[in-house]
Structure formats: C-alpha cells, structure tokens
CSV table of C-alpha atoms and ligand atoms in Angstrom, one decimal:
chain,number,residue,atom,x,y,z
A,1,MET,CA,-116.9,32.2,-48.9
A,2,ALA,CA,-120.6,31.0,-49.1
A,3,ALA,CA,-120.6,31.5,-52.9
A,4,TYR,CA,-117.3,29.6,-53.1
A,5,ILE,CA,-118.6,26.7,-51.2
A,6,THR,CA,-121.8,26.7,-53.4
A,7,ARG,CA,-119.7,26.6,-56.5
A,8,LEU,CA,-117.5,23.8,-55.1
A,9,GLU,CA,-120.7,21.8,-54.3
A,10,ILE,CA,-122.0,22.3,-57.8
A,11,GLN,CA,-118.8,21.3,-59.3
A,12,MET,CA,-118.6,18.2,-57.2
A,13,SER,CA,-122.0,17.1,-58.2
A,14,THR,CA,-121.9,17.8,-62.0
A,15,ILE,CA,-118.4,17.0,-63.1
A,16,ASN,CA,-116.8,13.5,-63.3
A,17,ARG,CA,-113.1,13.8,-63.4
A,18,GLN,CA,-111.2,11.1,-65.2
A,19,PHE,CA,-107.7,10.0,-66.1
A,20,ARG,CA,-107.6,8.1,-69.4
A,21,ILE,CA,-104.7,6.3,-71.2
A,22,ALA,CA,-103.0,8.8,-73.6
A,23,ALA,CA,-100.1,6.6,-74.6
A,24,ARG,CA,-98.6,3.1,-74.1
A,25,PRO,CA,-95.7,3.5,-71.6
A,26,VAL,CA,-92.3,2.8,-72.8
A,27,GLY,CA,-89.9,2.1,-69.9
A,28,MET,CA,-91.0,3.8,-66.7
A,29,VAL,CA,-94.6,4.9,-66.7
A,30,LYS,CA,-94.8,8.7,-67.1
A,31,GLU,CA,-97.4,11.4,-66.2
A,32,ASN,CA,-98.1,12.1,-69.9
A,33,ASP,CA,-99.0,8.6,-70.5
A,34,PHE,CA,-102.2,9.8,-68.9
A,35,GLU,CA,-104.8,12.4,-70.1
A,36,TYR,CA,-107.1,14.3,-67.8
A,37,ALA,CA,-110.8,14.7,-68.8
A,38,GLU,CA,-114.0,16.0,-67.4
A,39,VAL,CA,-117.4,14.6,-68.3
A,40,PRO,CA,-120.8,15.0,-66.8
A,41,VAL,CA,-121.7,12.9,-63.7
A,42,PRO,CA,-123.4,9.7,-65.1
A,43,ASP,CA,-127.1,9.2,-64.7
A,44,ILE,CA,-128.5,6.0,-63.4
A,45,GLY,CA,-131.2,3.8,-65.0
A,46,ALA,CA,-133.4,1.0,-63.6
A,47,GLY,CA,-131.5,-1.4,-61.3
A,48,GLN,CA,-128.4,0.9,-61.3
A,49,ALA,CA,-126.5,2.6,-58.5
A,50,ARG,CA,-123.9,5.5,-58.8
A,51,ILE,CA,-120.8,5.2,-56.7
A,52,ARG,CA,-118.8,8.3,-55.6
A,53,THR,CA,-115.2,7.3,-55.4
A,54,THR,CA,-113.4,8.2,-52.2
A,55,TYR,CA,-110.0,6.4,-52.5
A,56,LEU,CA,-108.3,4.8,-55.4
A,57,SER,CA,-105.6,2.1,-55.2
A,58,LEU,CA,-102.3,2.3,-57.0
A,59,ASP,CA,-101.1,-1.3,-58.1
A,60,PRO,CA,-98.0,-2.4,-59.9
A,61,SER,CA,-100.2,-4.4,-62.3
A,62,MET,CA,-101.6,-1.1,-63.7
A,63,ARG,CA,-98.4,-0.6,-65.6
A,64,GLY,CA,-98.9,-3.8,-67.5
A,65,GLN,CA,-102.6,-3.0,-68.1
A,66,MET,CA,-101.6,0.1,-70.0
A,67,GLU,CA,-99.8,-2.0,-72.5
A,68,ASN,CA,-101.8,-3.5,-75.4
A,69,ARG,CA,-101.7,-7.1,-74.1
A,70,ALA,CA,-104.2,-9.7,-73.0
A,71,ASP,CA,-103.1,-11.6,-69.9
A,72,TYR,CA,-105.6,-12.2,-67.1
A,73,VAL,CA,-107.6,-9.0,-67.7
A,74,ALA,CA,-108.9,-7.4,-71.0
A,75,PRO,CA,-106.4,-5.0,-72.6
A,76,LEU,CA,-107.2,-1.3,-72.4
A,77,ALA,CA,-107.4,1.0,-75.5
A,78,ILE,CA,-105.9,4.4,-75.9
A,79,GLY,CA,-108.6,6.8,-74.5
A,80,ASP,CA,-110.2,4.3,-72.0
A,81,VAL,CA,-110.6,5.4,-68.5
A,82,MET,CA,-107.6,4.0,-66.6
A,83,ARG,CA,-108.5,0.9,-64.7
A,84,ALA,CA,-108.1,1.2,-60.9
A,85,GLY,CA,-109.4,-0.5,-57.8
A,86,GLY,CA,-111.1,1.8,-55.4
A,87,VAL,CA,-113.7,2.3,-52.6
A,88,GLY,CA,-116.6,4.6,-52.7
A,89,VAL,CA,-119.9,5.4,-51.3
A,90,ILE,CA,-123.2,4.8,-53.1
A,91,GLU,CA,-124.6,8.2,-53.7
A,92,ALA,CA,-127.8,7.4,-55.7
A,93,SER,CA,-129.5,4.1,-56.3
A,94,ASN,CA,-132.4,2.3,-58.0
A,95,ASN,CA,-131.1,-1.0,-56.8
A,96,PRO,CA,-132.2,-2.3,-53.3
A,97,GLY,CA,-129.1,-4.5,-53.1
A,98,LEU,CA,-126.9,-1.3,-53.4
A,99,PRO,CA,-128.4,1.1,-50.8
A,100,VAL,CA,-127.5,4.8,-50.6
A,101,GLY,CA,-124.6,5.3,-48.1
A,102,ALA,CA,-123.1,1.8,-48.5
A,103,LEU,CA,-119.3,1.6,-48.6
A,104,VAL,CA,-118.4,-0.6,-51.7
A,105,GLY,CA,-115.2,-1.6,-53.3
A,106,GLY,CA,-114.4,-2.7,-56.9
A,107,THR,CA,-112.7,-1.7,-60.1
A,108,LEU,CA,-114.2,1.8,-60.1
A,109,GLY,CA,-111.5,3.3,-62.5
A,110,MET,CA,-109.6,6.6,-62.2
A,111,GLN,CA,-112.8,8.6,-62.0
A,112,ASP,CA,-115.0,10.3,-59.5
A,113,TYR,CA,-118.1,8.4,-60.4
A,114,ALA,CA,-118.9,4.8,-61.5
A,115,VAL,CA,-122.2,3.2,-62.3
A,116,THR,CA,-123.1,-0.5,-61.7
A,117,ASP,CA,-126.2,-2.7,-61.6
A,118,GLY,CA,-124.0,-5.0,-59.3
A,119,LYS,CA,-123.0,-7.2,-62.2
A,120,SER,CA,-121.7,-4.9,-64.9
A,121,LEU,CA,-119.2,-3.7,-62.3
A,122,PRO,CA,-119.1,-6.3,-59.4
A,123,VAL,CA,-118.5,-4.7,-56.0
A,124,ARG,CA,-118.0,-5.9,-52.5
A,125,THR,CA,-120.0,-4.1,-49.8
A,126,TYR,CA,-118.1,-3.4,-46.5
A,127,PRO,CA,-119.7,-3.4,-43.0
A,128,PRO,CA,-120.9,0.2,-42.0
A,129,GLY,CA,-118.1,2.0,-40.3
A,130,THR,CA,-115.2,0.2,-42.0
A,131,ASP,CA,-112.2,2.5,-42.4
A,132,PRO,CA,-111.9,2.9,-46.3
A,133,THR,CA,-108.2,2.7,-46.1
A,134,VAL,CA,-108.6,-0.8,-44.5
A,135,ALA,CA,-111.2,-1.7,-47.2
A,136,LEU,CA,-108.8,-0.9,-49.9
A,137,GLY,CA,-105.7,-2.2,-48.2
A,138,VAL,CA,-105.5,-5.1,-45.7
A,139,LEU,CA,-109.1,-6.2,-46.4
A,140,GLY,CA,-108.9,-5.3,-50.1
A,141,GLY,CA,-107.1,-6.9,-53.1
A,142,THR,CA,-103.5,-6.8,-51.7
A,143,GLY,CA,-104.6,-8.3,-48.3
A,144,MET,CA,-106.4,-11.1,-50.1
A,145,THR,CA,-103.4,-11.6,-52.3
A,146,ALA,CA,-101.1,-12.0,-49.2
A,147,TYR,CA,-103.6,-14.3,-47.5
A,148,PHE,CA,-104.2,-16.8,-50.4
A,149,GLY,CA,-100.8,-16.6,-51.8
A,150,LEU,CA,-99.1,-17.4,-48.5
A,151,LEU,CA,-101.6,-19.9,-47.0
A,152,GLU,CA,-102.7,-21.8,-50.1
A,153,LEU,CA,-99.4,-21.9,-52.2
A,154,GLY,CA,-96.9,-21.3,-49.4
A,155,GLU,CA,-98.4,-23.8,-46.9
A,156,PRO,CA,-96.5,-22.4,-43.8
A,157,LYS,CA,-95.7,-24.8,-41.0
A,158,PRO,CA,-94.6,-23.6,-37.5
A,159,GLY,CA,-90.8,-23.2,-37.3
A,160,GLN,CA,-90.3,-22.9,-41.1
A,161,THR,CA,-88.3,-20.1,-42.5
A,162,VAL,CA,-90.2,-17.7,-44.8
A,163,VAL,CA,-88.6,-14.9,-46.9
A,164,VAL,CA,-90.8,-12.1,-48.3
A,165,SER,CA,-89.5,-9.6,-50.9
A,166,GLY,CA,-91.3,-6.2,-51.3
A,167,ALA,CA,-91.8,-6.8,-47.7
A,168,ALA,CA,-92.7,-3.2,-46.7
A,169,GLY,CA,-95.3,-2.9,-49.4
A,170,ALA,CA,-99.0,-3.6,-49.2
A,171,THR,CA,-98.9,-7.3,-50.1
A,172,GLY,CA,-95.5,-8.2,-48.6
A,173,SER,CA,-96.1,-6.6,-45.2
A,174,ILE,CA,-99.4,-8.7,-44.7
A,175,ALA,CA,-97.8,-12.0,-46.2
A,176,GLY,CA,-94.9,-11.7,-43.7
A,177,GLN,CA,-97.2,-11.0,-40.7
A,178,ILE,CA,-99.5,-14.0,-41.6
A,179,ALA,CA,-96.4,-16.2,-41.7
A,180,ARG,CA,-95.5,-14.9,-38.3
A,181,ILE,CA,-99.0,-15.7,-36.9
A,182,LYS,CA,-98.6,-19.1,-38.3
A,183,GLY,CA,-95.4,-19.6,-36.2
A,184,CYS,CA,-92.7,-19.1,-38.9
A,185,ARG,CA,-89.5,-17.3,-38.7
A,186,VAL,CA,-89.9,-14.4,-41.2
A,187,VAL,CA,-87.2,-12.4,-43.0
A,188,GLY,CA,-88.3,-9.4,-45.2
A,189,ILE,CA,-86.3,-7.8,-48.0
A,190,ALA,CA,-87.1,-4.2,-48.6
A,191,GLY,CA,-85.6,-1.0,-49.7
A,192,GLY,CA,-84.2,1.3,-47.1
A,193,ALA,CA,-83.5,1.5,-43.3
A,194,ASP,CA,-86.9,3.0,-42.4
A,195,LYS,CA,-88.7,0.2,-44.1
A,196,CYS,CA,-86.5,-2.4,-42.5
A,197,SER,CA,-86.9,-1.1,-39.0
A,198,TRP,CA,-90.7,-0.9,-39.4
A,199,LEU,CA,-90.6,-4.6,-40.4
A,200,THR,CA,-88.6,-5.7,-37.3
A,201,GLU,CA,-89.7,-3.2,-34.7
A,202,GLU,CA,-93.4,-2.9,-35.4
A,203,LEU,CA,-94.6,-5.9,-37.5
A,204,GLY,CA,-92.5,-8.6,-35.6
A,205,PHE,CA,-90.4,-9.8,-38.6
A,206,ASP,CA,-87.4,-11.7,-37.2
A,207,ALA,CA,-85.0,-10.0,-39.5
A,208,ALA,CA,-85.0,-7.5,-42.4
A,209,ILE,CA,-82.5,-7.1,-45.3
A,210,ASP,CA,-82.2,-3.7,-47.0
A,211,TYR,CA,-81.5,-4.7,-50.6
A,212,LYS,CA,-80.4,-1.2,-51.5
A,213,SER,CA,-77.5,-1.2,-49.0
A,214,GLN,CA,-76.7,-4.7,-48.2
A,215,ASP,CA,-75.3,-7.8,-49.9
A,216,VAL,CA,-78.6,-9.7,-50.1
A,217,GLY,CA,-76.9,-13.1,-50.8
A,218,ARG,CA,-74.7,-12.8,-47.7
A,219,ALA,CA,-77.6,-11.5,-45.5
A,220,LEU,CA,-79.7,-14.4,-46.6
A,221,ASP,CA,-77.0,-16.8,-45.6
A,222,THR,CA,-76.8,-15.3,-42.2
A,223,THR,CA,-80.5,-14.9,-41.5
A,224,CYS,CA,-81.6,-18.3,-43.1
A,225,PRO,CA,-78.8,-20.7,-42.0
A,226,ASN,CA,-81.0,-23.8,-42.8
A,227,GLY,CA,-82.3,-22.5,-46.0
A,228,ILE,CA,-85.6,-20.9,-47.1
A,229,ASP,CA,-88.8,-23.1,-46.7
A,230,ILE,CA,-91.1,-20.5,-48.4
A,231,TYR,CA,-90.1,-17.7,-50.6
A,232,PHE,CA,-93.0,-15.2,-51.2
A,233,ASP,CA,-91.8,-13.3,-54.3
A,234,ASN,CA,-93.0,-9.8,-55.2
A,235,VAL,CA,-90.1,-8.7,-57.1
A,236,GLY,CA,-88.5,-11.4,-59.4
A,237,GLY,CA,-85.1,-10.6,-60.9
A,238,GLU,CA,-81.9,-10.9,-59.1
A,239,ILE,CA,-83.5,-11.4,-55.6
A,240,LEU,CA,-85.5,-14.3,-56.9
A,241,ASP,CA,-82.4,-15.9,-58.2
A,242,LEU,CA,-80.5,-15.3,-54.8
A,243,CYS,CA,-83.5,-17.0,-53.0
A,244,LEU,CA,-83.7,-19.9,-55.4
A,245,ALA,CA,-80.1,-20.7,-54.6
A,246,ARG,CA,-81.0,-21.0,-51.0
A,247,ILE,CA,-84.2,-22.9,-50.9
A,248,ALA,CA,-84.5,-25.8,-48.4
A,249,MET,CA,-85.8,-29.3,-49.2
A,250,HIS,CA,-89.5,-29.3,-50.4
A,251,ALA,CA,-89.5,-25.5,-50.5
A,252,ARG,CA,-92.4,-23.5,-51.9
A,253,VAL,CA,-91.6,-20.5,-54.2
A,254,VAL,CA,-94.7,-18.4,-54.4
A,255,ILE,CA,-94.6,-16.2,-57.4
A,256,CYS,CA,-96.9,-13.3,-56.4
A,257,GLY,CA,-95.3,-10.7,-58.6
A,258,GLY,CA,-92.2,-9.4,-60.3
A,259,ILE,CA,-92.1,-5.7,-60.1
A,260,SER,CA,-88.5,-5.4,-61.0
A,261,ARG,CA,-89.5,-6.3,-64.6
A,262,TYR,CA,-92.6,-4.2,-65.0
A,263,ASN,CA,-90.9,-1.1,-66.4
A,264,ALA,CA,-88.0,-3.0,-68.0
A,265,GLN,CA,-87.2,-2.7,-71.7
A,266,GLY,CA,-85.9,-5.4,-73.8
A,267,PRO,CA,-85.6,-9.1,-73.1
A,268,ILE,CA,-86.0,-10.1,-69.4
A,269,PRO,CA,-83.4,-12.6,-68.1
A,270,GLY,CA,-84.8,-15.8,-66.7
A,271,PRO,CA,-83.8,-17.1,-63.2
A,272,ARG,CA,-80.5,-18.8,-63.5
A,273,ASN,CA,-80.9,-20.9,-60.3
A,274,TYR,CA,-84.2,-22.5,-61.2
A,275,PHE,CA,-82.7,-25.9,-61.5
A,276,ASN,CA,-82.3,-25.9,-57.7
A,277,LEU,CA,-86.0,-26.7,-57.6
A,278,VAL,CA,-85.0,-30.2,-58.9
A,279,PHE,CA,-82.2,-30.8,-56.4
A,280,ARG,CA,-84.3,-29.6,-53.5
A,281,ARG,CA,-87.7,-31.3,-54.8
A,282,ALA,CA,-89.2,-27.9,-54.5
A,283,ARG,CA,-92.2,-26.2,-56.0
A,284,MET,CA,-92.4,-22.8,-57.8
A,285,GLU,CA,-96.0,-21.7,-58.5
A,286,GLY,CA,-97.8,-18.5,-59.7
A,287,PHE,CA,-101.3,-17.4,-58.8
A,288,ILE,CA,-103.8,-14.6,-59.5
A,289,VAL,CA,-105.8,-13.5,-56.5
A,290,ILE,CA,-109.1,-13.1,-58.3
A,291,ASP,CA,-109.2,-16.8,-58.7
A,292,TYR,CA,-110.0,-16.9,-54.9
A,293,ALA,CA,-112.8,-14.3,-55.1
A,294,LYS,CA,-115.5,-16.7,-53.9
A,295,ARG,CA,-113.4,-17.2,-50.8
A,296,PHE,CA,-112.8,-13.5,-49.9
A,297,PRO,CA,-115.5,-13.4,-47.2
A,298,GLU,CA,-113.8,-16.3,-45.3
A,299,ALA,CA,-110.4,-14.5,-45.6
A,300,THR,CA,-112.0,-11.2,-44.5
A,301,ARG,CA,-113.5,-12.7,-41.4
A,302,GLN,CA,-110.1,-14.2,-40.4
A,303,MET,CA,-108.1,-11.0,-41.2
A,304,GLN,CA,-110.6,-8.9,-39.3
A,305,GLN,CA,-110.2,-11.1,-36.3
A,306,TRP,CA,-106.4,-10.8,-36.5
A,307,LEU,CA,-106.9,-6.9,-36.8
A,308,ASP,CA,-109.1,-6.9,-33.8
A,309,ASP,CA,-106.9,-8.9,-31.5
A,310,GLY,CA,-103.8,-6.8,-32.6
A,311,GLN,CA,-101.9,-9.6,-34.3
A,312,LEU,CA,-102.1,-7.9,-37.8
A,313,LYS,CA,-101.0,-4.4,-38.3
A,314,HIS,CA,-101.4,-2.4,-41.4
A,315,ARG,CA,-100.3,1.0,-42.9
A,316,ALA,CA,-101.3,3.1,-45.8
A,317,THR,CA,-99.5,5.9,-47.7
A,318,VAL,CA,-102.2,8.2,-48.6
A,319,ILE,CA,-101.6,10.9,-51.3
A,320,GLU,CA,-104.3,13.6,-51.3
A,321,GLY,CA,-106.0,14.8,-54.5
A,322,PHE,CA,-107.3,13.2,-57.6
A,323,GLN,CA,-104.8,15.2,-59.7
A,324,ASN,CA,-101.9,13.3,-58.1
A,325,LEU,CA,-103.1,9.8,-59.5
A,326,PRO,CA,-100.4,9.5,-62.3
A,327,LYS,CA,-97.7,10.8,-60.0
A,328,ALA,CA,-98.8,8.3,-57.3
A,329,LEU,CA,-98.4,5.4,-59.6
A,330,ILE,CA,-94.8,6.5,-60.5
A,331,ARG,CA,-94.0,6.9,-56.8
A,332,LEU,CA,-95.1,3.4,-56.2
A,333,PHE,CA,-92.5,2.1,-58.6
A,334,GLN,CA,-90.0,4.5,-56.9
A,335,GLY,CA,-90.7,2.7,-53.6
A,336,ASP,CA,-92.1,5.9,-52.0
A,337,ASN,CA,-94.8,3.9,-50.1
A,338,ILE,CA,-94.9,2.0,-46.9
A,339,GLY,CA,-97.9,-0.3,-46.9
A,340,LYS,CA,-100.7,0.3,-49.3
A,341,MET,CA,-100.3,3.2,-51.8
A,342,MET,CA,-103.6,5.0,-52.4
A,343,VAL,CA,-105.0,8.4,-53.4
A,344,LYS,CA,-107.8,10.2,-51.5
A,345,VAL,CA,-109.7,11.6,-54.3
B,1,NAP,N1,-100.6,-12.4,-58.1
B,1,NAP,C1,-101.6,-11.6,-57.8
B,1,NAP,O1,-102.8,-11.8,-57.9
B,1,NAP,C2,-101.2,-10.2,-57.3
B,1,NAP,C3,-102.1,-9.3,-56.7
B,1,NAP,C4,-101.7,-8.0,-56.2
B,1,NAP,C5,-100.3,-7.8,-56.3
B,1,NAP,N2,-99.5,-8.6,-56.9
B,1,NAP,C6,-98.0,-8.3,-57.0
B,1,NAP,O2,-97.5,-8.2,-55.6
B,1,NAP,C7,-96.4,-7.3,-55.7
B,1,NAP,C8,-96.6,-6.1,-54.6
B,1,NAP,O3,-97.7,-5.4,-55.0
B,1,NAP,P1,-98.3,-4.3,-54.1
B,1,NAP,O4,-99.5,-3.8,-54.7
B,1,NAP,O5,-98.3,-4.8,-52.7
B,1,NAP,O6,-97.2,-3.1,-54.1
B,1,NAP,P2,-96.3,-2.6,-53.0
B,1,NAP,O7,-95.4,-3.7,-52.5
B,1,NAP,O8,-97.1,-1.9,-52.0
B,1,NAP,O9,-95.5,-1.5,-53.7
B,1,NAP,C9,-94.4,-1.8,-54.6
B,1,NAP,C10,-93.1,-1.8,-54.0
B,1,NAP,O10,-92.2,-2.5,-54.8
B,1,NAP,C11,-90.9,-2.2,-54.5
B,1,NAP,N3,-90.1,-2.0,-55.7
B,1,NAP,C12,-90.3,-1.2,-56.7
B,1,NAP,N4,-89.4,-1.4,-57.7
B,1,NAP,C13,-88.7,-2.5,-57.3
B,1,NAP,C14,-87.5,-3.2,-57.9
B,1,NAP,N5,-87.1,-2.9,-59.1
B,1,NAP,N6,-87.0,-4.2,-57.2
B,1,NAP,C15,-87.5,-4.5,-56.0
B,1,NAP,N7,-88.5,-3.9,-55.4
B,1,NAP,C16,-89.1,-2.8,-56.1
B,1,NAP,C17,-90.9,-0.8,-53.8
B,1,NAP,O11,-90.5,-1.1,-52.4
B,1,NAP,P3,-88.9,-1.0,-52.0
B,1,NAP,O12,-88.7,0.3,-51.4
B,1,NAP,O13,-88.8,-2.1,-51.0
B,1,NAP,O14,-88.1,-1.3,-53.3
B,1,NAP,C18,-92.4,-0.5,-53.8
B,1,NAP,O15,-92.8,0.1,-52.5
B,1,NAP,C19,-96.3,-6.7,-57.1
B,1,NAP,O16,-95.4,-7.4,-57.8
B,1,NAP,C20,-97.7,-7.0,-57.7
B,1,NAP,O17,-97.7,-7.1,-59.1
B,1,NAP,C21,-99.8,-9.8,-57.3
C-alpha cells in the first residue's frame, strides 16, 4: 500500500494530463473529438506561478470553440489543449501576488497544471475557505452571466413577469432567483419533472414548464396571462419564438445563449416572431459576460451576501475524474446536469 501511495504521489507531481482537440466536431460533440495526452508538469520561471487544477467547468460555448471560427475568443487549432474554465490551487510560485495555497480561477484548460505570471493567463483569487464548486459556479462565470444579463439588460422591476429558459442550469437557475429577489414573478422552462420541481419547490420560482412533456405555448399562456416582461433566453430555437409571440409592451428579450443550435447541422432557422418586437416596442439584446469583468468584484459581493442570507441557492453536478471530461461535456448537452456541470479532476 505504501509503495502504491508513493507511486501515486510521484505520478501526480510529474505528469500533466491533458485533453487536446483531435477533430472539429460535426453535429453532436463526440468523445473522439478529443485526444488524451500526458506531458511533464511545467516548470515555472521568474514571476510565474503553477496552478494545480482541482475542478474544471463544462460550458456549452466549448462546442463552438472546438470549431475553427473566430467569434469572441480566438479559435483553437487541432492539437491545442482544450480551453476550459477551472479553479485550482497555487502549488509553486515566484510571484508574490500569487501566493502558494491561494484558490484561483481562470481559463486553466483541460489539464492538471497551468502556469501564469498573472497576465498571460489572468486569474481571479477567491477568499481563503471558498468552496471551489461555489467559485466555479454561482460566483464564477455562469453566476456573473446571470447577474449582469438579468440586471443590466433585463432591468427587472417588482411585479414584472420574467421567463427563463434553461432554467435548471447553471446560468438559468441563478438568473431566475435574482429575478425573484428583485420582486418579479418567475417562470422557468426546463427539461423534466425533477428539474421543474427543484425550481418551484426549492428555488421559489412561481411556475415551471417542462418543455419535454408540456405544450410550452399553452403553458406560457396560462402562467403569463399579462405577457412576458423579460425573457432570459438560454436556448433559442422554438422556445425563443414562443416567448417572442407573448412579450408584453416594452419587454426586454435577453439573448444569453442558444444551446438548441450549438450541435445543429445545416442552416439555422431565424425566429419567426421577431416582428412582435416592433408591435410591443420591445428590445432584444445579446451580451458576453467578459465585457463586465471589471465589475465582477461588485457582483461577487452582492451574490455572496444573497448566499449568506439564504436568498440565493445553488447546486452543482460534479462528475469525478479527469478522464470523464469529454463525456461530461456531452452529458451537458444531454441535459444530465442540474445547476453547474463540473468535473473534479
Ligand atoms: N452570453 C454569455 O456571456 C454566456 C456566458 C455563459 C453561458 N452562456 C449561455 O448560457 C446558456 C446556459 O449555459 P450554462 O453554462 O448555464 O449551461 P447549463 O444551463 O447549466 O446546461 C445546459 C442545459 O441546456 C439544456 N439544453 C441542452 N440542449 C437543449 C436544447 N436543445 N434545447 C433546450 N435546452 C437544452 C439542458 O437542460 P434541459 O434538461 O432543461 O434541457 C442542459 O442542462 C448557454 O446557452 C450558454 O451558451 C452565455
């Protein structure tokens, strides 16, 4: 046993496991679009620190990043380490601003170790004792997305009706709760009875619609009799169209994401009902959360306060094991997560 533990320790400290892009995905992302590699643990130079990854995030946008296209981040090449957000602990450091033992988060990539001087790979430092699943979830990228998307673009007012799609996911579950905290009526759309009962029974959503078993249009008519003041869209497609058909005067349609299109092949149909924006004098607007990076500390303080006083709840679906990273990304698209999908590496 002692020999086994020693071997394990040596292995952990000398090998950097990675997943790299092996192929551009066609349709649904597949496990063999990734290739596993082992390289030596990177050394650090002057001013640098080495981060040992503890949790990696699975995000719908990773599918798009595997394609050779430049949108809001640089495209990745075949053979590149797959880009992924993560949290980790500083294990070795020549940089006083990145002390050994600190919990940090950033785009660490699908690998055990990342090196930064603080600028080459920007990282956020979390207060000592922060739960890493909280750092990666509700206080990480998806929490920030929910916060700025809903508050800045949605502009919620007490009594207004807010509909959130992808509502039981990392972003949607937080966006819906922030709307509730702001005094809105909140209707979530999610896939499956378990997800819907989590929304209404634990998170305080006023209603939930199971898009896999219910007629969404009819359910929206029942739950939103005066129309939708804010639609926080995570999915696009048919659900976006059904919501556009039901917007209230001066509604805000927040385009956060469109997961229904990410694995689609061929031309993507546009929303048929967009012209209702004219009739209802409404606004539809997209955003990218990184544009709010300077304001993350302000959002983190507010969200931490809501967490502390019990107004904001969060959940993570944690899959164990580095080797399961590609599978976990596929499972995200299959809706196997409630709250934030992550892998404990
Ligand atoms: N604009 C930004 O800066 C920004 C930043 C982060 C994320 N996003 C976007 O926010 C959305 C949510 O991301 P997340 O990280 O929080 O993921 P998530 O919601 O935690 O997970 C994805 C969920 O999408 C649902 N889904 C999968 N395929 C679907 C389909 N064809 N139609 C409808 N729902 C589907 C599944 O739930 P069901 O079981 O309910 O189907 C799945 O659990 C994504 O569109 C993402 O691209 C945008």
